[in-house]
Amino acid sequence: MFESLKKKFSGTIGKISDQISSQEEEVAEKKAKTASKEDEKVKKPETTSTDKIDKEMVKTVSDNENKPTGKDKSNSDSEEDEEKKSRFSFFRRKSEDDSKQGTLGDVSDKERDSIISASDSLKDTTTSGNEEEPPRDVEDEPSGLFTFATHKTISEKDIDDILFELELALLEGDVAMEVAEQIINTVKEDLVGRKIKRRSDVAKFTKEALKKAISEILVVEGPKLNDLVQEAKKTGEPLKVMFVGVNGTGKTTTISKIADHYVKEGYTPVIAASDTFRAGAIEQISHHAENVGVKIIRHQKGADPAAVAYDAVEHARAKKKELVLIDTAGRMQTNINLMDEMKKIQRVVKPDLAIFVGDALTGNDAVEQARKFDEAVGVDGIILTKADADAKGGAALSIGHVINKPILFLGVGQGYGDIMEFHPDWMVEQVLGE
Ligand code: GDP
């Protein structure tokens, strides 16, 4: 489920991490080159042996260390510190490498000690030079050329192109434009300005930002069907739920799944076969009702759908049933007659809830249908079918936000038990979990 959406998000996390890491490596490389050039300058041209060069480097560095005033004062302190740091880093590495390879073997113990102590004293100076204004986010990790630079702050420039790519990918995956835009903006707002202490922070921060953005999209306040059914049982007045949506989305199967679900919860639903437009529809829902063991109220083809719904409500009242599930004709959302028919049902039985049933596989179409039905009859909640076969996840991500109504259930298969309550946290975990 939603595999393609998950891939897009994990791709974005990877790209942002790579982008920022590679920039850091470039900076480190540049610093290394500068350090190396500086180093070349202090070498005497006629000196060729390695140990002599090393000694000369130590001497130069020590000289700088011992004479921090005078003409060097013309440079700013920070520039001087930077220069020392670079040179020191280079020297440290070089002397460590050399000592590993034994090239300092020619140097007497005394000379080697003086090299090491010169390095250490320079390190102390470098550290104390920064004492007044310590880098804020580097306490946990050593700075230097050969570790990930720990002082990076994420800028808009770092992530703009990658987020633009994500936006396009989301649009291609049937995520609604306004939803894709909001995700990108939230992620950008969250990431820009964040300070990175270690390489893994980038992925962690990006994932957190995406999770936050998606949660904000998915969390929509709305009715809780379970609470309402419980309430109906207490009051003795049945809860009337009207299902709307176009043909083929899985509306009759879904009504049967809901009936089955509440039968298992100890309730006694009744179904109103108010899609009287097609004889096939009446037969189909009657067959489902029989399968799940609930009463169906039906009239003949072409009868008034509002009258069927009315009879079902009366039946429920008489038999103390808590739940009336009203099927409606599933013609296109643009069909005026259909909309009038549904409005008549609303006038006659005053359903407590109108639930839009949409097919997740139709992506943007499902979102547009939901918008149209909401405008026409007012939708309170959504059930998205065929989520089990939906890799894109565009409709699941967008539909609730677009019409500002919650997804209540997801259809996850063809069996009556294949329905699950929808929880935003669950979806976030699906697309951004491990
Ligand atoms: P209606 O015309 O809207 O009433 O659609 P139906 O209820 O007849 O369903 C149309 C087809 O979709 C049927 O073959 C159902 O088995 C199938 N279907 C419905 N819900 C789901 C679902 O959640 N997952 C899958 N995979 N198929 C479903």
Tab-separated table of C-alpha atoms and ligand atoms in Angstrom:
chain	number	residue	atom	x	y	z
A	1	MET	CA	0.000	0.000	0.000
A	2	PHE	CA	1.264	3.483	-0.935
A	3	GLU	CA	4.671	2.058	-1.959
A	4	SER	CA	5.286	4.700	-4.578
A	5	LEU	CA	4.572	7.536	-2.143
A	6	LYS	CA	6.925	5.964	0.361
A	7	LYS	CA	9.633	5.730	-2.307
A	8	LYS	CA	9.251	9.411	-3.161
A	9	PHE	CA	9.662	10.500	0.429
A	10	SER	CA	12.614	8.240	1.132
A	11	GLY	CA	14.220	9.406	-2.140
A	12	THR	CA	13.865	13.002	-1.023
A	13	ILE	CA	15.413	12.253	2.367
A	14	GLY	CA	18.352	10.569	0.620
A	15	LYS	CA	18.830	13.395	-1.863
A	16	ILE	CA	18.806	16.126	0.761
A	17	SER	CA	21.323	14.153	2.846
A	18	ASP	CA	23.595	13.605	-0.155
A	19	GLN	CA	23.335	17.215	-1.263
A	20	ILE	CA	24.347	18.621	2.097
A	21	SER	CA	27.036	16.016	2.708
A	22	SER	CA	28.617	16.611	-0.684
A	23	GLN	CA	28.671	20.354	-0.077
A	24	GLU	CA	30.415	19.750	3.203
A	25	GLU	CA	32.937	17.502	1.536
A	26	GLU	CA	33.635	20.187	-1.064
A	27	VAL	CA	34.231	22.749	1.644
A	28	ALA	CA	36.540	20.350	3.446
A	29	GLU	CA	38.415	19.629	0.229
A	30	LYS	CA	38.869	23.339	-0.490
A	31	LYS	CA	40.184	23.872	3.005
A	32	ALA	CA	42.575	20.993	2.578
A	33	LYS	CA	43.863	22.456	-0.692
A	34	THR	CA	44.324	25.887	0.881
A	35	ALA	CA	46.164	24.317	3.763
A	36	SER	CA	48.361	22.396	1.389
A	37	LYS	CA	49.192	25.549	-0.653
A	38	GLU	CA	50.009	27.455	2.506
A	39	ASP	CA	52.247	24.638	3.428
A	40	GLU	CA	54.067	24.732	0.097
A	41	LYS	CA	54.876	28.402	0.658
A	42	VAL	CA	56.744	27.718	3.852
A	43	LYS	CA	58.903	24.985	2.371
A	44	LYS	CA	62.395	25.980	1.308
A	45	PRO	CA	62.847	25.148	-2.398
A	46	GLU	CA	66.285	23.496	-1.948
A	47	THR	CA	65.103	21.240	0.889
A	48	THR	CA	64.062	17.854	-0.365
A	49	SER	CA	64.128	15.300	2.427
A	50	THR	CA	60.808	14.602	4.126
A	51	ASP	CA	62.064	14.910	7.657
A	52	LYS	CA	63.561	18.305	6.853
A	53	ILE	CA	60.251	19.495	5.450
A	54	ASP	CA	58.460	18.269	8.526
A	55	LYS	CA	60.905	20.009	10.781
A	56	GLU	CA	60.612	23.189	8.752
A	57	MET	CA	56.816	23.028	9.018
A	58	VAL	CA	57.001	22.622	12.736
A	59	LYS	CA	59.444	25.477	12.940
A	60	THR	CA	57.215	27.793	10.921
A	61	VAL	CA	54.167	26.831	12.881
A	62	SER	CA	56.036	27.229	16.154
A	63	ASP	CA	57.317	30.605	15.041
A	64	ASN	CA	53.814	31.746	14.350
A	65	GLU	CA	52.756	30.367	17.675
A	66	ASN	CA	55.535	32.136	19.525
A	67	LYS	CA	55.108	35.470	17.807
A	68	PRO	CA	51.444	36.222	17.746
A	69	THR	CA	52.017	39.994	17.875
A	70	GLY	CA	54.001	42.456	15.717
A	71	LYS	CA	53.504	42.481	11.951
A	72	ASP	CA	51.111	39.455	12.063
A	73	LYS	CA	48.725	41.625	14.012
A	74	SER	CA	47.796	43.292	10.739
A	75	ASN	CA	45.618	40.241	10.017
A	76	SER	CA	42.392	39.900	11.874
A	77	ASP	CA	42.460	37.401	14.751
A	78	SER	CA	39.869	35.166	13.204
A	79	GLU	CA	41.715	34.935	9.899
A	80	GLU	CA	44.838	34.022	11.750
A	81	ASP	CA	43.013	31.358	13.721
A	82	GLU	CA	41.538	29.905	10.563
A	83	GLU	CA	44.937	29.799	8.946
A	84	LYS	CA	46.460	28.093	11.945
A	85	LYS	CA	43.641	25.620	12.117
A	86	SER	CA	44.017	24.665	8.483
A	87	ARG	CA	47.727	24.386	8.718
A	88	PHE	CA	47.528	22.500	11.911
A	89	SER	CA	45.017	20.022	10.556
A	90	PHE	CA	47.183	19.386	7.577
A	91	PHE	CA	50.259	19.020	9.666
A	92	ARG	CA	48.568	16.746	12.164
A	93	ARG	CA	47.454	14.413	9.471
A	94	LYS	CA	50.754	14.454	7.744
A	95	SER	CA	52.778	13.789	10.860
A	96	GLU	CA	50.396	11.031	11.912
A	97	ASP	CA	50.612	9.394	8.489
A	98	ASP	CA	54.335	9.736	8.432
A	99	SER	CA	54.755	8.334	11.868
A	100	LYS	CA	52.551	5.368	10.889
A	101	GLN	CA	54.722	4.754	7.826
A	102	GLY	CA	57.861	5.223	9.842
A	103	THR	CA	59.188	8.170	7.813
A	104	LEU	CA	59.876	10.029	10.999
A	105	GLY	CA	62.113	7.136	11.882
A	106	ASP	CA	65.084	9.159	10.724
A	107	VAL	CA	64.261	11.876	13.168
A	108	SER	CA	65.774	11.518	16.617
A	109	ASP	CA	63.441	10.948	19.544
A	110	LYS	CA	64.121	14.447	20.752
A	111	GLU	CA	63.218	15.992	17.402
A	112	ARG	CA	60.050	13.901	17.191
A	113	ASP	CA	59.016	14.985	20.663
A	114	SER	CA	59.520	18.583	19.699
A	115	ILE	CA	57.309	18.082	16.611
A	116	ILE	CA	54.524	16.514	18.649
A	117	SER	CA	54.722	19.083	21.402
A	118	ALA	CA	54.728	21.888	18.832
A	119	SER	CA	51.562	20.388	17.342
A	120	ASP	CA	49.929	20.068	20.711
A	121	SER	CA	50.778	23.576	21.756
A	122	LEU	CA	49.379	24.853	18.482
A	123	LYS	CA	46.212	22.854	19.068
A	124	ASP	CA	45.842	24.452	22.481
A	125	THR	CA	46.285	27.903	20.999
A	126	THR	CA	43.729	27.176	18.297
A	127	THR	CA	41.232	26.005	20.852
A	128	SER	CA	41.776	28.907	23.181
A	129	GLY	CA	41.540	31.293	20.229
A	130	ASN	CA	37.920	30.207	19.829
A	131	GLU	CA	37.052	30.270	23.467
A	132	GLU	CA	35.289	33.605	23.406
A	133	GLU	CA	32.826	32.450	20.804
A	134	PRO	CA	32.660	28.660	20.728
A	135	PRO	CA	30.884	27.171	17.705
A	136	ARG	CA	27.384	26.526	18.974
A	137	ASP	CA	26.696	23.104	17.628
A	138	VAL	CA	29.962	21.338	17.530
A	139	GLU	CA	30.418	20.125	21.100
A	140	ASP	CA	29.704	16.505	20.317
A	141	GLU	CA	31.924	15.977	17.367
A	142	PRO	CA	35.507	17.040	16.728
A	143	SER	CA	35.938	19.702	14.092
A	144	GLY	CA	38.660	19.552	11.493
A	145	LEU	CA	39.172	18.688	7.894
A	146	PHE	CA	38.636	15.009	8.083
A	147	THR	CA	35.345	14.764	9.825
A	148	PHE	CA	31.982	15.963	8.583
A	149	ALA	CA	31.886	19.696	9.106
A	150	THR	CA	29.615	20.159	12.084
A	151	HIS	CA	28.605	23.775	11.758
A	152	LYS	CA	26.352	23.630	8.690
A	153	THR	CA	23.042	25.455	8.705
A	154	ILE	CA	20.536	24.283	6.106
A	155	SER	CA	19.690	27.022	3.640
A	156	GLU	CA	16.843	27.379	1.183
A	157	LYS	CA	19.324	26.977	-1.646
A	158	ASP	CA	20.398	23.572	-0.328
A	159	ILE	CA	16.928	22.067	-0.600
A	160	ASP	CA	14.958	24.132	-3.113
A	161	ASP	CA	15.660	22.007	-6.194
A	162	ILE	CA	15.099	18.740	-4.376
A	163	LEU	CA	11.801	19.902	-2.916
A	164	PHE	CA	10.704	21.146	-6.315
A	165	GLU	CA	11.449	17.673	-7.662
A	166	LEU	CA	9.391	16.172	-4.837
A	167	GLU	CA	6.520	18.502	-5.607
A	168	LEU	CA	6.483	17.367	-9.241
A	169	ALA	CA	6.685	13.734	-8.191
A	170	LEU	CA	3.764	14.185	-5.808
A	171	LEU	CA	1.682	15.830	-8.516
A	172	GLU	CA	2.503	12.951	-10.856
A	173	GLY	CA	1.395	10.600	-8.077
A	174	ASP	CA	-2.038	12.238	-8.021
A	175	VAL	CA	-1.487	14.314	-4.920
A	176	ALA	CA	-3.652	17.427	-5.157
A	177	MET	CA	-1.772	20.633	-6.025
A	178	GLU	CA	-2.691	22.424	-2.792
A	179	VAL	CA	-1.597	19.422	-0.754
A	180	ALA	CA	1.746	19.056	-2.564
A	181	GLU	CA	2.392	22.786	-2.092
A	182	GLN	CA	1.588	22.662	1.580
A	183	ILE	CA	3.872	19.682	2.150
A	184	ILE	CA	6.770	21.404	0.394
A	185	ASN	CA	6.246	24.683	2.259
A	186	THR	CA	5.999	23.006	5.655
A	187	VAL	CA	9.131	20.955	5.030
A	188	LYS	CA	11.012	24.017	3.823
A	189	GLU	CA	9.949	26.101	6.802
A	190	ASP	CA	10.985	23.345	9.137
A	191	LEU	CA	14.377	22.635	7.582
A	192	VAL	CA	15.739	26.018	6.610
A	193	GLY	CA	17.888	27.388	9.408
A	194	ARG	CA	18.315	24.075	11.193
A	195	LYS	CA	21.835	23.451	12.395
A	196	ILE	CA	23.449	20.128	11.748
A	197	LYS	CA	25.700	18.523	14.289
A	198	ARG	CA	26.373	15.300	12.490
A	199	ARG	CA	25.771	13.798	9.082
A	200	SER	CA	22.828	11.669	10.219
A	201	ASP	CA	20.994	14.776	11.396
A	202	VAL	CA	20.088	15.727	7.832
A	203	ALA	CA	18.070	12.569	7.209
A	204	LYS	CA	16.568	12.710	10.671
A	205	PHE	CA	15.459	16.324	10.326
A	206	THR	CA	14.068	15.784	6.819
A	207	LYS	CA	12.067	12.767	7.938
A	208	GLU	CA	10.707	14.664	10.919
A	209	ALA	CA	9.759	17.595	8.706
A	210	LEU	CA	7.949	15.305	6.262
A	211	LYS	CA	6.143	13.526	9.075
A	212	LYS	CA	4.986	16.819	10.485
A	213	ALA	CA	3.842	18.055	7.065
A	214	ILE	CA	1.898	14.884	6.327
A	215	SER	CA	0.301	14.739	9.766
A	216	GLU	CA	-0.901	18.286	9.335
A	217	ILE	CA	-2.487	17.304	6.036
A	218	LEU	CA	-4.113	14.131	7.321
A	219	VAL	CA	-5.466	15.241	10.657
A	220	VAL	CA	-8.949	16.561	9.963
A	221	GLU	CA	-11.518	16.869	12.708
A	222	GLY	CA	-14.864	15.217	12.122
A	223	PRO	CA	-17.487	12.800	13.377
A	224	LYS	CA	-16.558	9.517	15.022
A	225	LEU	CA	-18.924	6.882	13.669
A	226	ASN	CA	-18.405	4.561	16.638
A	227	ASP	CA	-19.349	7.285	19.127
A	228	LEU	CA	-22.438	8.192	17.142
A	229	VAL	CA	-23.675	4.603	16.911
A	230	GLN	CA	-23.168	4.143	20.644
A	231	GLU	CA	-25.103	7.332	21.228
A	232	ALA	CA	-27.935	6.072	18.999
A	233	LYS	CA	-28.183	2.892	21.025
A	234	LYS	CA	-28.566	4.957	24.192
A	235	THR	CA	-31.170	7.326	22.835
A	236	GLY	CA	-33.179	4.748	20.852
A	237	GLU	CA	-33.207	7.019	17.807
A	238	PRO	CA	-31.371	5.287	14.925
A	239	LEU	CA	-28.303	6.842	13.361
A	240	LYS	CA	-29.040	7.514	9.683
A	241	VAL	CA	-26.057	7.361	7.348
A	242	MET	CA	-26.365	8.127	3.642
A	243	PHE	CA	-23.651	6.858	1.297
A	244	VAL	CA	-22.844	8.847	-1.844
A	245	GLY	CA	-20.410	8.344	-4.681
A	246	VAL	CA	-20.200	7.291	-8.301
A	247	ASN	CA	-20.842	3.768	-9.644
A	248	GLY	CA	-18.132	1.189	-9.473
A	249	THR	CA	-16.184	2.782	-6.646
A	250	GLY	CA	-17.238	0.007	-4.274
A	251	LYS	CA	-20.185	1.716	-2.606
A	252	THR	CA	-22.442	-1.338	-2.153
A	253	THR	CA	-19.536	-3.507	-1.025
A	254	THR	CA	-18.552	-0.810	1.463
A	255	ILE	CA	-22.075	-0.472	2.893
A	256	SER	CA	-22.062	-4.220	3.420
A	257	LYS	CA	-18.637	-4.082	5.073
A	258	ILE	CA	-19.889	-1.392	7.471
A	259	ALA	CA	-23.014	-3.425	8.209
A	260	ASP	CA	-20.892	-6.493	8.866
A	261	HIS	CA	-18.523	-4.483	11.083
A	262	TYR	CA	-21.342	-3.216	13.300
A	263	VAL	CA	-23.080	-6.592	13.404
A	264	LYS	CA	-19.818	-7.930	14.827
A	265	GLU	CA	-19.785	-5.033	17.310
A	266	GLY	CA	-23.219	-6.133	18.563
A	267	TYR	CA	-25.476	-3.710	16.681
A	268	THR	CA	-28.365	-4.413	14.310
A	269	PRO	CA	-28.084	-2.296	11.171
A	270	VAL	CA	-30.671	-2.077	8.413
A	271	ILE	CA	-29.883	-1.249	4.780
A	272	ALA	CA	-32.052	0.981	2.546
A	273	ALA	CA	-31.753	0.074	-1.150
A	274	SER	CA	-32.270	3.662	-2.280
A	275	ASP	CA	-30.420	3.227	-5.548
A	276	THR	CA	-33.621	2.499	-7.423
A	277	PHE	CA	-32.206	3.666	-10.750
A	278	ARG	CA	-30.920	0.218	-11.718
A	279	ALA	CA	-32.604	-3.091	-10.949
A	280	GLY	CA	-29.122	-4.601	-10.774
A	281	ALA	CA	-28.200	-2.287	-7.919
A	282	ILE	CA	-31.166	-3.447	-5.832
A	283	GLU	CA	-30.275	-7.103	-6.468
A	284	GLN	CA	-26.654	-6.533	-5.700
A	285	ILE	CA	-27.160	-4.854	-2.335
A	286	SER	CA	-29.840	-7.380	-1.374
A	287	HIS	CA	-27.356	-10.153	-2.017
A	288	HIS	CA	-24.724	-8.446	0.184
A	289	ALA	CA	-27.284	-7.851	2.961
A	290	GLU	CA	-28.172	-11.506	2.985
A	291	ASN	CA	-24.504	-12.446	3.139
A	292	VAL	CA	-23.810	-10.317	6.179
A	293	GLY	CA	-27.138	-11.124	7.814
A	294	VAL	CA	-28.878	-7.765	7.934
A	295	LYS	CA	-32.387	-6.678	6.967
A	296	ILE	CA	-32.799	-4.817	3.670
A	297	ILE	CA	-35.656	-2.456	2.856
A	298	ARG	CA	-36.273	-2.414	-0.897
A	299	HIS	CA	-38.858	-1.200	-3.393
A	300	GLN	CA	-39.061	-1.934	-7.082
A	301	LYS	CA	-36.828	-0.339	-9.731
A	302	GLY	CA	-37.686	3.312	-10.397
A	303	ALA	CA	-39.318	3.883	-6.979
A	304	ASP	CA	-38.725	7.067	-5.030
A	305	PRO	CA	-35.345	6.676	-3.270
A	306	ALA	CA	-36.491	9.000	-0.447
A	307	ALA	CA	-39.506	6.737	0.201
A	308	VAL	CA	-37.227	3.672	0.509
A	309	ALA	CA	-35.018	5.528	2.977
A	310	TYR	CA	-38.068	6.670	4.949
A	311	ASP	CA	-39.347	3.092	5.250
A	312	ALA	CA	-35.951	1.898	6.429
A	313	VAL	CA	-35.855	4.544	9.167
A	314	GLU	CA	-39.380	3.619	10.270
A	315	HIS	CA	-38.377	-0.032	10.357
A	316	ALA	CA	-35.339	0.771	12.493
A	317	ARG	CA	-37.400	2.823	14.912
A	318	ALA	CA	-40.029	0.098	15.208
A	319	LYS	CA	-37.444	-2.672	15.724
A	320	LYS	CA	-35.100	-0.618	17.895
A	321	LYS	CA	-32.242	-0.885	15.404
A	322	GLU	CA	-29.422	1.616	15.894
A	323	LEU	CA	-28.162	2.103	12.394
A	324	VAL	CA	-29.732	2.805	8.994
A	325	LEU	CA	-27.354	2.542	6.036
A	326	ILE	CA	-28.770	4.238	2.943
A	327	ASP	CA	-27.417	3.348	-0.502
A	328	THR	CA	-27.911	5.973	-3.223
A	329	ALA	CA	-27.674	5.935	-6.989
A	330	GLY	CA	-24.126	6.316	-8.186
A	331	ARG	CA	-24.355	8.351	-11.320
A	332	MET	CA	-21.810	11.008	-12.104
A	333	GLN	CA	-21.458	13.813	-9.624
A	334	THR	CA	-22.387	16.262	-12.342
A	335	ASN	CA	-25.823	14.688	-12.818
A	336	ILE	CA	-28.436	17.200	-11.695
A	337	ASN	CA	-31.232	14.611	-11.227
A	338	LEU	CA	-29.035	12.548	-8.993
A	339	MET	CA	-28.165	15.522	-6.849
A	340	ASP	CA	-31.857	16.450	-6.580
A	341	GLU	CA	-32.655	12.860	-5.608
A	342	MET	CA	-30.126	12.975	-2.795
A	343	LYS	CA	-31.379	16.336	-1.617
A	344	LYS	CA	-34.873	14.860	-1.417
A	345	ILE	CA	-33.578	11.990	0.748
A	346	GLN	CA	-31.959	14.637	2.948
A	347	ARG	CA	-35.240	16.553	3.274
A	348	VAL	CA	-37.281	13.452	4.016
A	349	VAL	CA	-35.130	11.426	6.415
A	350	LYS	CA	-32.549	14.019	7.512
A	351	PRO	CA	-29.531	11.721	7.577
A	352	ASP	CA	-27.127	12.375	10.446
A	353	LEU	CA	-24.154	11.753	8.193
A	354	ALA	CA	-23.366	11.744	4.497
A	355	ILE	CA	-20.353	9.596	3.714
A	356	PHE	CA	-18.592	9.895	0.393
A	357	VAL	CA	-17.248	6.622	-0.974
A	358	GLY	CA	-14.343	7.075	-3.387
A	359	ASP	CA	-12.035	4.718	-5.213
A	360	ALA	CA	-8.420	5.353	-4.182
A	361	LEU	CA	-7.199	4.046	-7.534
A	362	THR	CA	-8.826	6.922	-9.385
A	363	GLY	CA	-6.556	9.439	-7.651
A	364	ASN	CA	-7.411	13.016	-8.554
A	365	ASP	CA	-10.796	11.965	-9.904
A	366	ALA	CA	-11.810	10.696	-6.470
A	367	VAL	CA	-10.761	14.032	-4.969
A	368	GLU	CA	-12.742	15.982	-7.559
A	369	GLN	CA	-15.810	13.784	-7.046
A	370	ALA	CA	-15.584	14.341	-3.304
A	371	ARG	CA	-15.423	18.082	-3.868
A	372	LYS	CA	-18.516	18.024	-6.097
A	373	PHE	CA	-20.573	15.837	-3.734
A	374	ASP	CA	-19.539	17.993	-0.807
A	375	GLU	CA	-20.701	21.126	-2.626
A	376	ALA	CA	-23.994	19.505	-3.592
A	377	VAL	CA	-25.096	17.653	-0.478
A	378	GLY	CA	-22.454	18.330	2.182
A	379	VAL	CA	-20.162	15.432	3.024
A	380	ASP	CA	-19.254	14.597	6.649
A	381	GLY	CA	-16.694	11.884	6.147
A	382	ILE	CA	-14.955	9.731	3.558
A	383	ILE	CA	-14.400	6.058	2.911
A	384	LEU	CA	-11.666	5.313	0.428
A	385	THR	CA	-11.919	1.908	-1.219
A	386	LYS	CA	-9.299	-0.271	-2.904
A	387	ALA	CA	-6.496	1.153	-0.808
A	388	ASP	CA	-5.052	-2.382	-0.832
A	389	ALA	CA	-4.294	-1.998	-4.546
A	390	ASP	CA	-3.190	1.635	-4.399
A	391	ALA	CA	0.550	2.243	-4.708
A	392	LYS	CA	0.308	5.985	-5.404
A	393	GLY	CA	-1.503	7.088	-2.266
A	394	GLY	CA	-2.368	10.442	-3.866
A	395	ALA	CA	-6.077	10.312	-3.072
A	396	ALA	CA	-5.506	9.008	0.464
A	397	LEU	CA	-3.132	11.865	1.140
A	398	SER	CA	-5.224	14.598	-0.432
A	399	ILE	CA	-8.919	13.885	-0.215
A	400	GLY	CA	-9.567	14.715	3.442
A	401	HIS	CA	-7.567	17.915	3.314
A	402	VAL	CA	-9.159	19.131	0.092
A	403	ILE	CA	-12.731	18.916	1.385
A	404	ASN	CA	-11.724	19.344	5.026
A	405	LYS	CA	-13.501	16.165	6.105
A	406	PRO	CA	-11.868	13.130	7.673
A	407	ILE	CA	-11.261	9.758	6.082
A	408	LEU	CA	-13.172	7.394	8.375
A	409	PHE	CA	-12.346	4.004	6.864
A	410	LEU	CA	-10.192	2.435	4.185
A	411	GLY	CA	-11.404	-0.458	2.054
A	412	VAL	CA	-8.558	-2.926	1.875
A	413	GLY	CA	-9.911	-5.864	-0.091
A	414	GLN	CA	-12.999	-7.524	-1.508
A	415	GLY	CA	-14.036	-9.467	1.574
A	416	TYR	CA	-16.556	-8.084	4.074
A	417	GLY	CA	-13.875	-7.953	6.739
A	418	ASP	CA	-11.525	-5.971	4.511
A	419	ILE	CA	-12.141	-2.575	6.012
A	420	MET	CA	-10.095	-0.677	8.552
A	421	GLU	CA	-10.609	2.467	10.546
A	422	PHE	CA	-8.347	5.201	9.256
A	423	HIS	CA	-5.837	6.805	11.590
A	424	PRO	CA	-3.492	9.548	10.341
A	425	ASP	CA	-0.590	8.190	12.435
A	426	TRP	CA	-0.944	4.834	10.752
A	427	MET	CA	-0.709	6.443	7.305
A	428	VAL	CA	2.324	8.536	8.318
A	429	GLU	CA	3.985	5.315	9.463
A	430	GLN	CA	3.068	3.609	6.172
A	431	VAL	CA	4.788	6.236	4.064
A	432	LEU	CA	7.636	7.291	6.369
A	433	GLY	CA	8.142	4.339	8.672
A	434	GLU	CA	11.233	2.118	8.716
B	1	GDP	P1	-20.501	0.127	-6.614
B	1	GDP	O1	-20.950	0.071	-8.023
B	1	GDP	O2	-19.940	1.414	-6.263
B	1	GDP	O3	-21.546	-0.326	-5.670
B	1	GDP	O4	-19.282	-0.905	-6.508
B	1	GDP	P2	-19.232	-2.362	-5.925
B	1	GDP	O5	-19.478	-2.378	-4.482
B	1	GDP	O6	-20.065	-3.254	-6.760
B	1	GDP	O7	-17.679	-2.700	-6.129
B	1	GDP	C1	-17.084	-2.701	-7.401
B	1	GDP	C2	-15.908	-3.653	-7.385
B	1	GDP	O8	-14.918	-3.172	-6.498
B	1	GDP	C3	-16.256	-5.035	-6.868
B	1	GDP	O9	-15.603	-6.003	-7.632
B	1	GDP	C4	-15.722	-5.049	-5.442
B	1	GDP	O10	-15.375	-6.347	-5.014
B	1	GDP	C5	-14.520	-4.184	-5.586
B	1	GDP	N1	-14.122	-3.553	-4.345
B	1	GDP	C6	-14.876	-2.815	-3.501
B	1	GDP	N2	-14.163	-2.384	-2.446
B	1	GDP	C7	-12.907	-2.870	-2.613
B	1	GDP	C8	-11.668	-2.756	-1.865
B	1	GDP	O11	-11.582	-2.118	-0.819
B	1	GDP	N3	-10.579	-3.381	-2.379
B	1	GDP	C9	-10.636	-4.086	-3.535
B	1	GDP	N4	-9.505	-4.643	-3.960
B	1	GDP	N5	-11.761	-4.184	-4.273
B	1	GDP	C10	-12.884	-3.603	-3.806
